[in-house]
Amino acid sequence: LVDINNMKKTYVMGSNMVRALDGVDLNIKHGEYISIVGPSGSGKSTLMNMIGCLDAPDSGSYMLDGVDVSDMNDKELAEIRSEKIGFVFQGFNLLPRLTALENVELPLIYRGYSHKKRREMALEALDRVGLGDRVHHKPTELSGGQMQRVAVARALAGNPPVLLADEPTGNLDTNTGKEILAMLEKIHDQGNTIILITHDKELAGQAKRRIEIRDGRIIHDEEVRK
Amino acid sequence: LVDINNMKKTYVMGSNMVRALDGVDLNIKHGEYISIVGPSGSGKSTLMNMIGCLDAPDSGSYMLDGVDVSDMNDKELAEIRSEKIGFVFQGFNLLPRLTALENVELPLIYRGYSHKKRREMALEALDRVGLGDRVHHKPTELSGGQMQRVAVARALAGNPPVLLADEPTGNLDTNTGKEILAMLEKIHDQGNTIILITHDKELAGQAKRRIEIRDGRIIHDEEVRK
Ligand SMILES: Nc1ncnc2c1ncn2[C@@H]1O[C@H](COP(=O)(O)OP(=O)(O)OP(=O)(O)O)[C@@H](O)[C@H]1O
Ligand SMILES: Nc1ncnc2c1ncn2[C@@H]1O[C@H](COP(=O)(O)OP(=O)(O)OP(=O)(O)O)[C@@H](O)[C@H]1O
Ligand SMILES: [Mg+2]
Ligand SMILES: [Mg+2]
């Protein structure tokens, strides 16, 4: 699924160079359940954005399902993002003027579902994350953990084959976090691929393979469960 | 310090009533170290915003240091917020066009510190949270956990007698979170008051008193440590 070779990303700030990714090699097969861990600022979100085609590296290659991502045009990239990948952003990235329901429906519009079908899928996803009674609230009318759950519902609603989740439970109490964990287990059992950035030990423990990042490099990469 | 009686806050959404705070009684003395826990959406941030004078209840009273908050004018409230209270917001609330350093200096400007003194205090606070090499980055040039730490530094820089921290470690790895924990311990030892909303068991375990909220009501309130 993912084949990344010697990927680098450097930000230049005046005379400073921030090496966000400093030579990353990564190979991910379909159906894997991977956790990415590491200190704050180590490059996890940057790597996730590359995998999700939201950003481009300065050097190195990225083959997604056998196709070189750097050869794709904007239209092809947008198509991949809306059809193949569900993304839970670390900062949620909800649209402030849309309700929870409209936010969750948004990716489904690009996939061509009927209005009736979209509404049904979005309501079901919001119900799954425990927000059935908050569907018409806008982001400013939701608690921090509720906004986070809307972001999760939006990523899951279209049942994407690849789920990229960046800290999906950072604002949730233990019980609600466990419900999200169970949801991810189920999605993985159905054959989907999950790549999860998390600081939560329990969530990380659920994954089958654990990748540890430090200073823009992968320092450990091992199978941890069968 | 804080004396809250039968506080209520209800949001009306069409025909729905969301009782965010449903009759809260709370008494907090100077120098206490309190954790507020409870499920996502239970009313923790709403209560914190009331304590920090950022919001006003529909009914009930709030005496802060013996003065009725509902009697205060905007100028007095602003003064309290900038001089007595340091606030770490759940959503960070950093100004996107200012650097980390400028964001941390902002509350110090209102307190009348000289330019030189402000810069010194802000640099020291950023250094304490491990961001000494990120001071000129804007929020979009920082990782999620780095933004969170800027929010913590901004609250601590002016050494406020009361610290209100809403989920200050949700985006941090365990080690960085422990450093924030140690910082809070130290601030408390110096005699300051800390009120902390957290889902983190370790952070909650550090507090001396634990308040549990559910559906807008306090269901437990007990001393847990000496
Ligand atoms: N402006 C609003 N309009 C309607 N409902 C609101 C509004 N603001 C908050 N709420 C509701 O009030 C309740 C309490 O919100 P609050 O932010 O205090 O929860 P919380 O305990 O901090 O949750 P979390 O742990 O997820 O941060 C939530 O159920 C939320 O949906
Ligand atoms: N636009 C930018 N300009 C300069 N530096 C940047 C920029 N974006 C990110 N960085 C830096 O790149 C590094 C990696 O950032 P990234 O967001 O990938 O970290 P992370 O591992 O996700 O951290 P966290 O756990 O705190 O979310 C950070 O040290 C950050 O300061
Ligand atoms: Mg990140
Ligand atoms: Mg909250």
Coordinates of C-alpha atoms and ligand atoms in Angstrom, one line a residue:
Chain A
L1 CA 0.0 0.0 0.0
V2 CA 2.6 2.5 1.1
D3 CA 6.2 2.5 0.0
I4 CA 8.3 5.4 1.2
N5 CA 12.0 5.8 0.5
N6 CA 14.5 8.2 2.1
M7 CA 11.8 10.9 2.6
K8 CA 13.0 14.2 3.8
K9 CA 11.2 17.5 4.7
T10 CA 13.1 20.5 6.0
Y11 CA 11.7 23.8 7.1
V12 CA 14.0 26.8 6.7
M13 CA 13.5 29.5 9.3
G14 CA 16.1 32.3 8.7
S15 CA 19.4 30.6 9.4
N16 CA 17.8 27.6 11.1
M17 CA 16.9 24.3 9.5
V18 CA 14.2 22.2 11.1
R19 CA 14.5 18.7 9.8
A20 CA 10.9 17.5 10.3
L21 CA 11.6 14.3 8.4
D22 CA 15.2 13.3 8.1
G23 CA 15.4 10.2 5.9
V24 CA 12.3 8.0 6.5
D25 CA 11.9 4.5 5.0
L26 CA 8.5 2.9 5.4
N27 CA 6.6 0.0 3.9
I28 CA 3.0 -0.6 4.8
K29 CA 0.8 -3.5 3.5
H30 CA -2.9 -3.5 3.1
G31 CA -4.9 -4.4 6.2
E32 CA -2.1 -3.5 8.7
Y33 CA -2.9 -1.8 12.0
I34 CA 0.0 0.4 12.9
S35 CA 0.7 2.9 15.7
I36 CA 3.1 5.7 15.3
V37 CA 4.6 7.0 18.6
G38 CA 7.3 9.4 19.6
P39 CA 7.9 12.7 21.5
S40 CA 6.1 15.9 20.8
G41 CA 7.6 17.6 17.7
S42 CA 9.3 14.4 16.4
G43 CA 7.7 14.4 13.0
K44 CA 4.6 12.1 13.4
S45 CA 2.0 14.5 11.9
T46 CA 4.4 15.5 9.2
L47 CA 4.8 11.9 8.1
M48 CA 1.0 11.3 8.4
N49 CA 0.4 14.3 6.1
M50 CA 2.8 12.8 3.5
I51 CA 1.1 9.4 3.7
G52 CA -2.3 11.1 3.2
C53 CA -1.1 13.1 0.2
L54 CA -1.8 16.4 2.1
D55 CA 1.8 17.5 1.8
A56 CA 4.8 16.7 -0.4
P57 CA 8.4 15.9 0.7
D58 CA 11.5 17.8 -0.5
S59 CA 13.1 14.6 -1.5
G60 CA 12.6 10.8 -1.5
S61 CA 9.9 8.8 -3.1
Y62 CA 6.3 7.8 -2.2
M63 CA 4.5 5.0 -4.0
L64 CA 0.9 4.6 -3.1
D65 CA -0.7 1.3 -4.3
G66 CA 2.2 1.1 -6.8
V67 CA 1.7 4.6 -8.2
D68 CA 4.3 7.3 -7.8
V69 CA 2.5 10.1 -5.9
S70 CA 4.8 12.8 -7.2
D71 CA 3.5 11.9 -10.8
M72 CA -0.1 12.5 -9.8
N73 CA -2.0 15.7 -10.7
D74 CA -4.2 17.7 -8.3
K75 CA -7.3 16.0 -9.5
E76 CA -5.9 12.5 -8.9
L77 CA -4.6 13.4 -5.5
A78 CA -8.0 14.9 -4.5
E79 CA -9.7 11.7 -5.7
I80 CA -7.4 9.5 -3.5
R81 CA -8.0 11.7 -0.5
S82 CA -11.8 11.6 -0.8
E83 CA -12.2 8.0 -1.8
K84 CA -9.4 5.9 -0.3
I85 CA -8.4 7.7 2.9
G86 CA -10.3 8.8 6.0
F87 CA -8.3 11.4 8.0
V88 CA -8.7 12.4 11.6
F89 CA -6.7 15.6 12.0
Q90 CA -4.9 16.4 15.3
G91 CA -6.6 19.8 15.2
F92 CA -10.0 18.4 14.1
N93 CA -10.3 20.9 11.2
L94 CA -14.1 21.2 11.4
L95 CA -15.8 23.9 9.3
P96 CA -17.1 26.3 11.9
R97 CA -20.2 27.4 10.0
L98 CA -21.5 23.8 9.4
T99 CA -23.2 21.7 11.9
A100 CA -21.8 18.4 13.1
L101 CA -24.0 16.6 10.6
E102 CA -23.0 18.8 7.7
N103 CA -19.3 18.4 8.6
V104 CA -19.6 14.6 8.6
E105 CA -21.5 14.6 5.3
L106 CA -18.9 16.8 3.5
P107 CA -16.5 14.0 2.3
L108 CA -19.5 11.9 1.2
I109 CA -20.6 14.6 -1.2
Y110 CA -17.4 14.2 -3.2
R111 CA -18.1 10.4 -3.5
G112 CA -21.4 11.0 -5.2
Y113 CA -23.8 9.5 -2.7
S114 CA -27.4 10.7 -2.9
H115 CA -28.6 13.3 -0.4
K116 CA -30.7 10.7 1.4
K117 CA -27.8 8.2 1.6
R118 CA -25.3 10.8 2.8
R119 CA -27.6 11.9 5.6
E120 CA -28.2 8.3 6.6
M121 CA -24.4 7.4 6.7
A122 CA -23.6 10.6 8.5
L123 CA -26.2 10.1 11.2
E124 CA -25.1 6.5 11.7
A125 CA -21.5 7.6 12.1
L126 CA -22.4 10.3 14.6
D127 CA -24.5 7.9 16.5
R128 CA -21.6 5.4 16.7
V129 CA -19.4 8.0 18.4
G130 CA -22.2 8.9 20.9
L131 CA -23.3 12.2 19.4
G132 CA -26.7 11.3 18.1
D133 CA -28.2 14.1 20.2
R134 CA -25.7 16.8 19.0
V135 CA -26.0 16.5 15.2
H136 CA -27.3 20.0 14.7
H137 CA -24.7 21.7 16.9
K138 CA -22.0 23.8 15.3
P139 CA -18.4 23.3 16.5
T140 CA -18.6 26.3 18.8
E141 CA -21.6 24.6 20.4
L142 CA -19.7 21.5 21.2
S143 CA -17.2 20.5 23.9
G144 CA -13.6 19.7 23.0
G145 CA -14.1 16.0 23.1
Q146 CA -17.3 16.2 21.1
M147 CA -15.5 18.1 18.3
Q148 CA -12.9 15.4 18.3
R149 CA -15.6 12.8 18.0
V150 CA -17.2 14.7 15.0
A151 CA -13.7 14.5 13.4
V152 CA -13.6 10.8 14.0
A153 CA -17.2 10.3 12.6
R154 CA -16.3 12.3 9.5
A155 CA -13.3 10.1 8.8
L156 CA -15.3 6.9 9.4
A157 CA -18.6 7.7 7.7
G158 CA -17.5 6.7 4.2
N159 CA -16.0 3.4 5.4
P160 CA -12.6 4.2 3.9
P161 CA -10.2 1.4 3.2
V162 CA -7.4 3.4 4.8
L163 CA -7.9 5.3 8.1
L164 CA -5.2 7.9 9.2
A165 CA -5.9 9.0 12.7
D166 CA -3.8 11.7 14.3
E167 CA -4.3 11.6 18.1
P168 CA -8.0 10.7 17.9
T169 CA -8.6 10.5 21.7
G170 CA -6.5 13.2 23.2
N171 CA -9.5 15.1 24.5
L172 CA -11.6 12.1 25.6
D173 CA -12.1 10.5 29.0
T174 CA -11.0 6.9 29.4
N175 CA -14.4 5.4 28.7
T176 CA -15.2 7.4 25.6
G177 CA -11.7 6.7 24.4
K178 CA -12.3 2.9 24.9
E179 CA -15.4 3.2 22.7
I180 CA -13.3 4.7 19.9
L181 CA -10.7 2.0 20.4
A182 CA -13.4 -0.7 20.0
M183 CA -14.6 1.0 16.8
L184 CA -11.0 0.9 15.4
E185 CA -10.7 -2.8 16.2
K186 CA -13.9 -3.5 14.3
I187 CA -12.8 -1.5 11.3
H188 CA -9.5 -3.4 11.2
D189 CA -11.3 -6.7 11.5
Q190 CA -13.2 -5.8 8.4
G191 CA -9.9 -5.7 6.5
N192 CA -9.3 -2.0 6.5
T193 CA -5.9 -0.4 7.1
I194 CA -5.4 1.7 10.2
I195 CA -2.4 4.1 10.8
L196 CA -2.7 5.7 14.2
I197 CA -0.6 8.4 15.8
T198 CA -1.2 8.4 19.6
H199 CA 0.3 9.2 22.9
D200 CA -2.2 6.9 24.6
K201 CA -0.5 3.7 25.7
E202 CA -3.7 1.7 25.6
L203 CA -4.5 2.7 22.0
A204 CA -0.9 2.1 20.9
G205 CA -1.1 -1.3 22.6
Q206 CA -4.0 -2.3 20.4
A207 CA -2.1 -2.0 17.1
K208 CA -0.2 -4.9 15.6
R209 CA 2.9 -3.0 14.6
R210 CA 4.6 -0.1 16.4
I211 CA 6.7 2.6 14.7
E212 CA 8.7 4.9 16.9
I213 CA 9.9 8.3 15.6
R214 CA 12.4 10.7 17.1
D215 CA 13.9 13.8 15.5
G216 CA 12.4 13.0 12.1
R217 CA 13.7 9.5 11.9
I218 CA 12.2 6.0 12.5
I219 CA 14.2 4.5 15.4
H220 CA 12.1 1.4 16.0
D221 CA 9.7 -0.5 13.7
E222 CA 8.4 -3.8 15.1
E223 CA 5.5 -6.3 15.1
V224 CA 4.1 -6.2 18.6
R225 CA 1.0 -8.4 18.4
K226 CA -0.4 -11.1 16.2
Chain B
L1 CA -11.3 32.1 46.8
V2 CA -14.2 30.7 44.8
D3 CA -17.7 30.5 46.2
I4 CA -20.3 29.2 43.7
N5 CA -23.9 28.6 44.6
N6 CA -26.5 26.7 42.6
M7 CA -25.0 27.8 39.3
K8 CA -26.9 27.0 36.1
K9 CA -26.2 27.4 32.4
T10 CA -28.6 26.2 29.8
Y11 CA -28.3 26.4 26.0
V12 CA -31.6 26.5 24.1
M13 CA -31.4 24.8 20.7
G14 CA -34.8 25.0 19.0
S15 CA -37.0 22.8 21.2
N16 CA -34.0 21.3 23.0
M17 CA -32.5 22.4 26.3
V18 CA -28.9 21.5 26.9
R19 CA -28.3 21.9 30.7
A20 CA -24.5 22.4 30.6
L21 CA -24.5 23.3 34.3
D22 CA -27.4 22.0 36.3
G23 CA -27.1 23.4 39.8
V24 CA -23.4 23.5 40.8
D25 CA -22.2 24.3 44.3
L26 CA -18.5 24.8 44.7
N27 CA -16.2 26.2 47.3
I28 CA -12.4 26.6 46.7
K29 CA -9.8 28.0 49.1
H30 CA -6.6 29.7 48.2
G31 CA -3.7 27.4 47.6
E32 CA -5.7 24.3 46.7
Y33 CA -4.8 21.8 44.0
I34 CA -7.9 20.5 42.4
S35 CA -8.6 18.2 39.5
I36 CA -12.0 18.2 37.7
V37 CA -12.8 15.0 35.9
G38 CA -15.9 13.6 34.1
P39 CA -17.1 12.3 30.7
S40 CA -16.8 14.3 27.5
G41 CA -19.5 16.9 27.3
S42 CA -20.3 16.8 31.1
G43 CA -19.8 20.5 31.7
K44 CA -16.1 20.8 32.8
S45 CA -15.0 23.5 30.4
T46 CA -18.2 25.4 31.0
L47 CA -17.6 25.4 34.7
M48 CA -14.0 26.5 34.2
N49 CA -15.0 29.4 32.0
M50 CA -17.3 30.6 34.8
I51 CA -14.6 30.4 37.4
G52 CA -12.3 32.3 35.1
C53 CA -14.9 35.0 34.5
L54 CA -15.0 34.2 30.7
D55 CA -18.6 33.4 30.8
A56 CA -21.7 34.2 33.0
P57 CA -24.3 31.8 34.3
D58 CA -28.0 32.1 33.8
S59 CA -28.6 31.8 37.5
G60 CA -26.8 31.2 40.8
S61 CA -24.0 33.3 42.4
Y62 CA -20.3 33.5 42.1
M63 CA -18.2 35.2 44.7
L64 CA -14.5 35.6 43.8
D65 CA -12.3 36.6 46.7
G66 CA -15.4 37.8 48.5
V67 CA -16.6 40.0 45.6
D68 CA -19.8 39.2 43.7
V69 CA -18.6 38.7 40.1
S70 CA -22.0 39.7 38.6
D71 CA -21.5 43.1 40.2
M72 CA -18.3 43.7 38.4
N73 CA -18.0 45.8 35.2
D74 CA -16.0 44.8 32.1
K75 CA -12.9 46.6 33.2
E76 CA -12.8 44.9 36.5
L77 CA -13.3 41.5 35.0
A78 CA -10.6 42.1 32.4
E79 CA -8.3 43.1 35.2
I80 CA -9.0 39.9 37.2
R81 CA -8.4 37.8 34.1
S82 CA -5.1 39.4 33.3
E83 CA -3.7 39.7 36.8
K84 CA -5.1 37.0 39.0
I85 CA -5.7 34.1 36.6
G86 CA -3.6 32.2 34.1
F87 CA -5.7 30.2 31.7
V88 CA -4.7 27.2 29.6
F89 CA -7.6 26.8 27.0
Q90 CA -8.6 23.3 25.8
G91 CA -8.3 24.6 22.2
F92 CA -5.1 26.6 23.0
N93 CA -6.5 29.8 21.5
L94 CA -3.2 31.1 20.2
L95 CA -3.1 34.1 17.9
P96 CA -2.1 32.7 14.5
R97 CA -0.2 35.8 13.3
L98 CA 2.0 36.1 16.4
T99 CA 5.0 34.0 17.1
A100 CA 5.2 31.7 20.1
L101 CA 7.2 34.4 21.9
E102 CA 4.7 37.1 21.1
N103 CA 1.8 34.9 22.1
V104 CA 3.4 34.3 25.5
E105 CA 4.2 38.0 26.0
L106 CA 0.6 39.1 25.3
P107 CA -0.9 38.8 28.8
L108 CA 2.3 40.4 30.3
I109 CA 1.7 43.6 28.3
Y110 CA -1.6 44.2 30.1
R111 CA 0.3 43.9 33.4
G112 CA 2.5 46.8 32.6
Y113 CA 5.9 45.0 32.5
S114 CA 8.7 46.7 30.5
H115 CA 9.5 45.4 27.1
K116 CA 12.8 44.0 28.3
K117 CA 11.2 42.3 31.3
R118 CA 8.3 40.8 29.3
R119 CA 10.8 39.3 26.8
E120 CA 12.8 37.8 29.6
M121 CA 9.8 36.3 31.4
A122 CA 8.3 34.9 28.1
L123 CA 11.6 33.3 27.0
E124 CA 12.0 31.7 30.5
A125 CA 8.5 30.3 30.3
L126 CA 9.0 28.9 26.8
D127 CA 12.3 27.4 27.9
R128 CA 10.6 25.7 30.9
V129 CA 8.2 23.9 28.6
G130 CA 11.1 22.8 26.3
L131 CA 10.4 25.3 23.4
G132 CA 13.5 27.4 23.7
D133 CA 14.3 26.6 20.1
R134 CA 10.9 27.3 18.7
V135 CA 10.3 30.9 20.0
H136 CA 9.9 32.6 16.6
H137 CA 7.7 29.9 15.1
K138 CA 4.0 30.9 14.5
P139 CA 1.3 28.4 15.5
T140 CA 1.1 26.9 12.0
E141 CA 4.8 26.2 12.2
L142 CA 4.4 24.2 15.4
S143 CA 3.3 20.6 16.1
G144 CA 0.1 20.0 18.1
G145 CA 1.9 19.3 21.3
Q146 CA 4.2 22.4 20.8
M147 CA 1.1 24.6 20.4
Q148 CA -0.3 23.2 23.6
R149 CA 3.0 23.9 25.4
V150 CA 2.9 27.5 24.1
A151 CA -0.5 27.8 25.7
V152 CA 0.8 26.5 29.0
A153 CA 3.8 28.8 28.9
R154 CA 1.5 31.8 28.2
A155 CA -0.6 30.9 31.3
L156 CA 2.5 30.5 33.5
A157 CA 4.7 33.3 32.3
G158 CA 3.2 35.9 34.6
N159 CA 3.3 33.6 37.7
P160 CA -0.4 34.0 38.3
P161 CA -1.8 33.2 41.8
V162 CA -4.6 31.1 40.2
L163 CA -3.9 28.7 37.3
L164 CA -6.9 27.3 35.4
A165 CA -5.7 24.5 33.0
D166 CA -8.2 22.8 30.7
E167 CA -6.7 19.5 29.4
P168 CA -3.1 20.9 29.4
T169 CA -1.5 17.6 28.3
G170 CA -3.9 16.0 25.8
N171 CA -1.5 16.3 22.9
L172 CA 1.7 15.4 24.7
D173 CA 3.7 12.2 25.0
T174 CA 4.1 10.7 28.4
N175 CA 7.5 12.2 29.1
T176 CA 6.6 15.7 28.1
G177 CA 3.4 15.4 30.0
K178 CA 5.4 14.4 33.1
E179 CA 7.5 17.6 32.8
I180 CA 4.3 19.7 32.8
L181 CA 3.1 17.7 35.8
A182 CA 6.4 18.5 37.7
M183 CA 5.9 22.2 36.7
L184 CA 2.4 22.3 38.2
E185 CA 3.7 20.6 41.4
K186 CA 6.3 23.3 41.8
I187 CA 3.8 26.1 41.2
H188 CA 1.5 24.6 43.8
D189 CA 4.3 24.3 46.3
Q190 CA 4.9 28.0 45.9
G191 CA 1.4 28.6 47.3
N192 CA -0.5 29.1 44.1
T193 CA -4.0 27.7 43.4
I194 CA -4.3 25.1 40.6
I195 CA -7.6 24.0 39.1
L196 CA -7.0 21.4 36.4
I197 CA -9.4 19.7 34.0
T198 CA -7.9 16.4 32.8
H199 CA -8.7 13.0 31.4
D200 CA -5.1 11.9 32.4
K201 CA -5.2 9.6 35.4
E202 CA -1.7 10.5 36.4
L203 CA -2.3 14.2 36.3
A204 CA -5.5 13.8 38.2
G205 CA -3.7 11.7 40.8
Q206 CA -1.4 14.5 41.6
A207 CA -4.1 16.9 42.8
K208 CA -5.1 17.0 46.4
R209 CA -8.8 17.2 45.8
R210 CA -10.9 15.6 43.1
I211 CA -14.2 16.9 41.7
E212 CA -16.2 14.6 39.5
I213 CA -18.8 16.1 37.1
R214 CA -21.6 14.3 35.2
D215 CA -24.4 15.9 33.2
G216 CA -23.7 19.4 34.5
R217 CA -23.7 18.4 38.2
I218 CA -20.9 17.6 40.7
I219 CA -21.4 14.0 41.7
H220 CA -18.3 13.6 43.9
D221 CA -16.1 16.1 45.6
E222 CA -13.4 14.7 47.9
E223 CA -9.9 15.2 49.3
V224 CA -7.7 12.5 47.9
R225 CA -4.2 13.3 49.1
K226 CA -2.5 15.3 51.9
Ligands
LIG1 N1 -22.9 27.2 22.7 C1 -23.5 26.0 23.0 N2 -24.7 25.6 22.5 C2 -25.3 24.5 22.8 N3 -24.7 23.5 23.6 C3 -23.4 23.8 24.1 C4 -22.8 25.0 23.8 N4 -21.6 25.0 24.4 C5 -21.5 23.8 25.0 N5 -22.6 23.1 24.8 C6 -22.9 21.7 25.4 O1 -22.7 21.8 26.8 C7 -22.1 20.6 27.3 C8 -20.9 20.8 28.1 O2 -19.9 21.3 27.4 P1 -18.4 21.4 28.0 O3 -17.5 22.0 27.0 O4 -18.4 22.1 29.3 O5 -18.0 19.9 28.2 P2 -16.7 19.2 28.8 O6 -17.0 18.5 30.1 O7 -15.6 20.2 28.8 O8 -16.3 18.1 27.7 P3 -14.9 17.6 27.1 O9 -14.3 16.7 28.1 O10 -15.4 16.9 25.8 O11 -14.1 18.8 26.8 C9 -21.8 19.7 26.0 O12 -22.7 18.6 26.0 C10 -22.0 20.7 24.8 O13 -22.5 20.0 23.7
LIG2 N1 5.7 25.1 8.8 C1 6.7 24.8 9.7 N2 7.8 25.6 9.8 C2 8.8 25.3 10.6 N3 8.8 24.2 11.4 C3 7.8 23.4 11.4 C4 6.6 23.6 10.5 N4 5.7 22.7 10.7 C5 6.2 21.8 11.6 N5 7.4 22.2 12.0 C6 8.3 21.6 13.0 O1 8.5 20.2 12.5 C7 8.6 19.3 13.7 C8 7.6 18.2 13.5 O2 6.3 18.6 13.5 P1 5.1 17.5 13.7 O3 3.8 18.2 13.7 O4 5.3 16.4 12.6 O5 5.4 16.8 15.1 P2 4.6 15.7 15.9 O6 5.4 14.5 16.1 O7 3.2 15.5 15.2 O8 4.3 16.4 17.3 P3 3.1 16.4 18.4 O9 3.2 15.1 19.1 O10 3.4 17.5 19.3 O11 1.8 16.6 17.6 C9 8.2 20.2 14.9 O12 9.4 20.3 15.7 C10 7.7 21.5 14.4 O13 8.2 22.6 15.2
MG3 MG 1.3 15.9 15.8
MG4 MG -13.8 20.5 27.8

